[in-house]
């Protein structure tokens, strides 16, 4: 009987962890034991995976014994502490936090774009990018392979779930309060007065609003989220000097990030060739017929795996530039799915010939 690797899901009870379990139940069964780990307060809970109820255990050194691959979806500080422990126990770690993304000796992987990088992991850790980067990079990677990406200007439209369950709860609570205010959003400060002081994880009301700030302050007025898009895109595509500008905006959507993308290439582009590339690229759906009302929106894309692309146009003033609009579910491809895909690449490597 062929031995299948043992998988640990660390952070199994979180929003992304639960989606990981759904995906593991839907994909080909390449795993032996699947071990669910979380904080001590979540221990003894039971979650369904592969049609069975599995008990959640507290994360500990003992719980990591015998694990071949460990998926981490935990806060940065928890990953920084426990990922090296898992590696020391013999596991390959696939980490969904920001703890290792910019470490030179930790590959940052999107399987549709740079799968070969999985095999070179000096520290035994493979990082997965931020959900905003993942919402667009699969499509951009396919275009880059053909035309050579030279510059990227991005405006993101990020869902409340990017701020975790608290973000979702805050948006729903604000929407409920505003539903009772027939004139909400028609006077200065009216939305703020209606929702009160509890803004949750957001710096301004999110319901009936857009908030042009995601992340923490960085030098020059940039946010941490904007710098993540810049640095992660450069690393994934192997373009350390790529010119990147990002503006990150939070919008009143539960799940699925969107982005408006201006991409300039090294060579002249045509819409026909770009659409041919996108239509055949793994992990991409081209949905682009505005006259018929066909373009991606979060309401239609949520719960699906691919990056959806529409509004593909050549820049009116630059024959080397394309404009496009992309949507990707930030809990699936943006987090859980990419992590599972990387783990499956490692599993195929570990499998006996």
XYZ file of C-alpha atoms in Angstrom:
353
model
C 0.000 0.000 0.000
C 1.419 3.400 -0.997
C 2.020 5.744 1.904
C 0.223 9.067 1.584
C 1.730 12.100 3.331
C 0.291 13.396 6.578
C -1.135 16.909 6.385
C -1.663 19.369 9.223
C -3.976 22.373 8.867
C -2.854 24.931 11.435
C -5.582 27.497 12.040
C -8.291 25.106 10.900
C -11.110 26.881 12.737
C -10.590 30.287 11.084
C -12.506 31.580 8.068
C -9.735 30.597 5.633
C -9.016 27.348 7.476
C -12.610 26.232 7.039
C -12.428 26.973 3.314
C -9.218 24.911 3.166
C -11.129 21.962 4.603
C -13.854 22.364 1.964
C -11.245 22.419 -0.803
C -9.413 19.406 0.618
C -12.733 17.553 0.576
C -13.355 18.511 -3.062
C -9.901 17.836 -4.521
C -8.280 14.514 -5.343
C -7.439 12.684 -2.134
C -3.620 12.775 -2.050
C -3.372 12.868 1.749
C -3.216 10.237 4.413
C -4.082 11.611 7.835
C -5.334 15.200 7.931
C -4.645 16.707 11.341
C -6.577 19.821 12.421
C -4.732 22.209 14.730
C -5.695 25.538 16.259
C -5.362 27.608 19.428
C -6.107 25.918 22.763
C -9.491 27.668 23.006
C -10.617 25.876 19.830
C -9.371 22.450 20.881
C -11.970 19.650 20.977
C -14.155 21.344 18.367
C -15.112 19.090 15.465
C -14.965 20.063 11.798
C -15.939 18.124 8.698
C -13.208 17.112 6.256
C -13.511 14.426 3.559
C -16.970 13.604 4.841
C -15.850 12.846 8.396
C -15.999 14.821 11.642
C -12.444 15.441 12.827
C -11.457 16.754 16.236
C -9.377 19.909 16.462
C -6.243 19.684 18.615
C -4.227 22.451 20.220
C -1.105 23.484 18.333
C 1.921 21.995 20.092
C 5.244 20.365 19.319
C 3.714 16.967 19.954
C 0.832 17.691 17.564
C 3.351 18.366 14.790
C 5.139 15.033 15.176
C 4.991 12.938 12.002
C 3.549 15.717 9.819
C 4.852 15.813 6.234
C 3.201 19.057 5.095
C 1.746 21.779 7.329
C -0.595 24.488 6.074
C -0.455 27.605 8.237
C -3.257 30.157 8.307
C -2.497 32.043 11.500
C -1.376 35.561 12.503
C 2.128 36.568 11.449
C 3.588 36.260 14.934
C 2.185 32.737 15.375
C 3.583 31.645 12.014
C 6.982 33.181 12.815
C 7.130 31.155 16.029
C 5.644 27.830 14.943
C 6.611 27.369 11.277
C 10.289 26.737 12.155
C 9.123 24.253 14.793
C 7.124 22.340 12.200
C 10.124 22.326 9.844
C 12.353 21.034 12.646
C 9.858 18.179 13.108
C 10.287 17.249 9.431
C 7.385 19.069 7.762
C 7.331 21.320 4.715
C 5.415 24.437 5.736
C 3.108 26.316 3.373
C 2.442 29.637 5.079
C -0.430 31.995 4.310
C 0.755 34.791 6.601
C 3.050 37.703 5.780
C 5.776 36.434 8.113
C 8.068 35.017 5.407
C 6.869 36.457 2.092
C 9.761 38.834 1.584
C 12.510 36.570 2.939
C 15.030 35.930 0.165
C 15.350 32.237 1.059
C 11.581 31.570 1.138
C 9.875 31.131 -2.255
C 6.650 33.055 -2.866
C 4.560 30.798 -5.073
C 1.517 30.943 -7.318
C 1.272 27.497 -8.962
C -0.102 28.840 -12.251
C 2.819 31.301 -12.529
C 5.987 29.987 -10.846
C 5.436 26.359 -9.725
C 9.133 25.504 -10.191
C 9.970 27.710 -7.192
C 8.328 25.226 -4.812
C 11.282 22.847 -5.071
C 13.861 25.380 -3.843
C 13.025 25.974 -0.184
C 16.195 26.257 1.903
C 14.256 26.893 5.110
C 11.584 24.279 4.461
C 8.963 27.018 4.072
C 6.937 28.107 1.032
C 4.973 31.353 1.295
C 1.707 32.202 -0.416
C 0.995 35.806 -1.427
C -1.457 38.321 -0.063
C -5.053 37.897 -1.221
C -5.031 41.168 -3.157
C -1.965 40.171 -5.162
C -3.478 36.758 -5.843
C -6.675 38.294 -7.207
C -4.755 39.611 -10.228
C -1.363 37.909 -10.541
C -2.585 34.725 -12.270
C -3.882 36.804 -15.185
C -0.870 39.122 -15.191
C 1.543 36.180 -15.107
C -0.007 34.780 -18.281
C 0.228 38.142 -20.056
C 3.785 38.692 -18.813
C 4.914 35.377 -20.314
C 3.835 36.636 -23.745
C 4.498 40.373 -23.713
C 6.965 41.039 -20.857
C 5.504 43.192 -18.084
C 7.222 46.573 -17.640
C 4.897 48.608 -15.417
C 1.829 48.017 -13.273
C -0.713 50.518 -11.920
C -3.422 48.969 -9.749
C -6.460 50.243 -7.872
C -7.929 47.542 -5.657
C -11.498 47.206 -4.420
C -11.178 44.943 -1.391
C -13.913 43.021 0.391
C -14.701 43.224 4.098
C -13.666 39.593 4.633
C -10.080 40.634 3.939
C -10.221 42.012 7.491
C -11.415 38.656 8.856
C -14.684 37.685 10.489
C -14.732 40.978 12.381
C -14.767 42.820 9.066
C -17.739 40.781 7.833
C -19.628 41.271 11.105
C -18.950 45.020 11.071
C -20.261 45.457 7.524
C -23.410 43.430 8.218
C -24.104 45.397 11.425
C -23.645 48.725 9.642
C -25.935 47.670 6.791
C -28.628 46.712 9.319
C -28.389 50.087 11.048
C -28.528 51.994 7.774
C -31.514 49.991 6.497
C -33.602 51.807 9.122
C -32.391 55.221 7.927
C -34.240 56.140 4.710
C -32.048 59.191 4.112
C -28.722 57.464 4.897
C -25.942 58.557 2.621
C -27.633 61.765 1.489
C -26.173 64.234 3.990
C -22.601 64.945 5.159
C -21.783 62.755 8.123
C -25.145 60.995 8.004
C -23.679 57.528 7.600
C -21.208 58.133 10.439
C -23.978 59.252 12.781
C -26.121 56.229 11.910
C -23.408 53.603 12.426
C -21.966 55.202 15.572
C -18.462 54.843 16.930
C -17.943 51.125 16.339
C -16.113 51.065 13.019
C -14.653 47.605 13.609
C -11.351 47.049 11.798
C -11.970 49.919 9.366
C -10.908 53.575 9.708
C -14.275 54.863 8.394
C -17.811 53.515 7.888
C -17.803 50.830 5.183
C -21.520 50.432 4.471
C -22.720 52.798 1.707
C -19.129 53.987 1.426
C -15.677 53.253 0.033
C -12.595 53.633 2.189
C -9.302 54.492 0.444
C -7.092 52.906 3.063
C -6.179 49.256 3.701
C -3.296 48.240 5.972
C -0.965 50.166 8.226
C 0.912 53.437 7.553
C 4.258 53.224 5.791
C 6.790 55.830 4.634
C 5.692 58.372 2.067
C 1.965 58.014 2.753
C 1.735 54.473 1.383
C -0.101 51.670 3.172
C 1.321 48.252 3.977
C -1.219 46.641 1.629
C -0.072 48.812 -1.273
C 3.552 47.898 -0.659
C 2.629 44.206 -0.498
C 1.219 44.375 -4.020
C 4.426 46.040 -5.199
C 6.922 43.719 -3.550
C 4.981 40.476 -4.035
C 4.336 41.094 -7.740
C 8.039 41.737 -8.260
C 9.047 38.555 -6.437
C 6.491 36.222 -8.040
C 7.246 37.406 -11.568
C 11.007 37.551 -11.012
C 11.079 41.258 -11.871
C 12.889 43.000 -8.979
C 12.834 46.389 -10.727
C 9.225 46.286 -11.960
C 7.549 49.688 -11.657
C 4.435 49.217 -9.508
C 1.953 51.714 -8.090
C -1.050 50.596 -6.057
C -3.966 52.318 -4.348
C -5.948 50.016 -2.067
C -9.610 50.712 -1.356
C -12.032 48.851 0.916
C -15.555 48.434 -0.521
C -18.843 47.199 1.022
C -18.596 43.657 -0.371
C -18.525 40.559 1.848
C -16.047 38.450 -0.147
C -14.128 38.764 -3.437
C -11.514 41.380 -4.195
C -11.486 43.312 -7.460
C -8.843 45.419 -9.155
C -8.605 47.871 -12.006
C -5.271 47.190 -13.713
C -3.143 49.254 -16.081
C -0.357 46.984 -17.333
C 2.378 48.261 -19.653
C 4.506 45.724 -21.528
C 7.851 45.604 -23.295
C 6.205 45.035 -26.665
C 3.095 46.155 -28.487
C -0.096 44.378 -27.467
C -3.405 43.616 -29.119
C -6.698 42.914 -27.418
C -7.262 39.880 -29.626
C -3.988 38.239 -28.577
C -4.432 39.225 -24.926
C -7.902 37.675 -24.856
C -6.601 34.524 -26.529
C -3.950 34.211 -23.804
C -6.388 34.892 -20.977
C -9.027 32.528 -22.364
C -6.577 29.613 -22.310
C -4.575 30.469 -19.151
C -4.924 28.022 -16.224
C -6.926 29.498 -13.378
C -8.366 32.340 -15.471
C -11.878 32.922 -16.835
C -12.289 35.566 -19.534
C -15.740 37.134 -19.175
C -15.766 40.165 -21.406
C -18.741 41.386 -23.407
C -19.872 44.673 -21.838
C -22.552 45.231 -24.488
C -24.260 42.074 -23.198
C -23.597 42.965 -19.559
C -20.814 40.397 -19.293
C -17.994 41.484 -16.991
C -16.860 40.125 -13.637
C -18.388 41.440 -10.418
C -17.839 40.194 -6.849
C -21.492 39.147 -6.564
C -21.018 36.694 -9.431
C -17.460 35.571 -8.733
C -17.756 34.858 -4.983
C -17.389 31.167 -4.148
C -15.528 30.316 -7.366
C -11.862 29.430 -7.794
C -10.543 31.252 -10.886
C -9.448 34.814 -11.466
C -12.145 36.388 -13.632
C -11.072 39.012 -16.182
C -13.116 41.503 -18.188
C -13.061 45.024 -19.642
C -9.910 44.201 -21.621
C -8.892 47.256 -23.632
C -5.733 48.581 -25.226
C -4.735 51.940 -23.810
C -5.882 54.753 -26.077
C -2.545 56.543 -25.725
C -0.086 53.667 -25.499
C -0.001 50.652 -27.872
C 2.076 48.733 -25.292
C -0.486 48.989 -22.481
C -3.640 47.093 -21.533
C -6.470 48.029 -19.193
C -8.428 45.246 -17.491
C -10.705 44.538 -14.547
C -10.190 41.412 -12.435
C -12.116 39.701 -9.634
C -11.024 36.829 -7.408
C -12.538 35.310 -4.270
C -10.120 36.357 -1.536
C -11.005 33.379 0.684
C -10.537 30.793 -2.084
C -7.789 31.524 -4.649
C -6.779 34.535 -2.578
C -5.983 32.387 0.447
C -7.115 28.789 0.934
C -6.926 27.462 -2.624
C -3.442 28.767 -3.405
C -2.167 27.261 -0.153
C -3.710 23.867 -0.937
C -2.389 23.954 -4.516
C 1.158 24.525 -3.239
C 0.740 21.688 -0.754
C -0.383 19.383 -3.551
C 2.768 20.242 -5.526
C 4.844 19.292 -2.495
C 2.813 16.091 -2.040
C 3.556 15.048 -5.634
C 7.229 15.628 -4.944
C 7.107 13.520 -1.788
C 5.195 10.671 -3.435
C 7.283 7.579 -4.213
C 8.110 7.002 -7.896
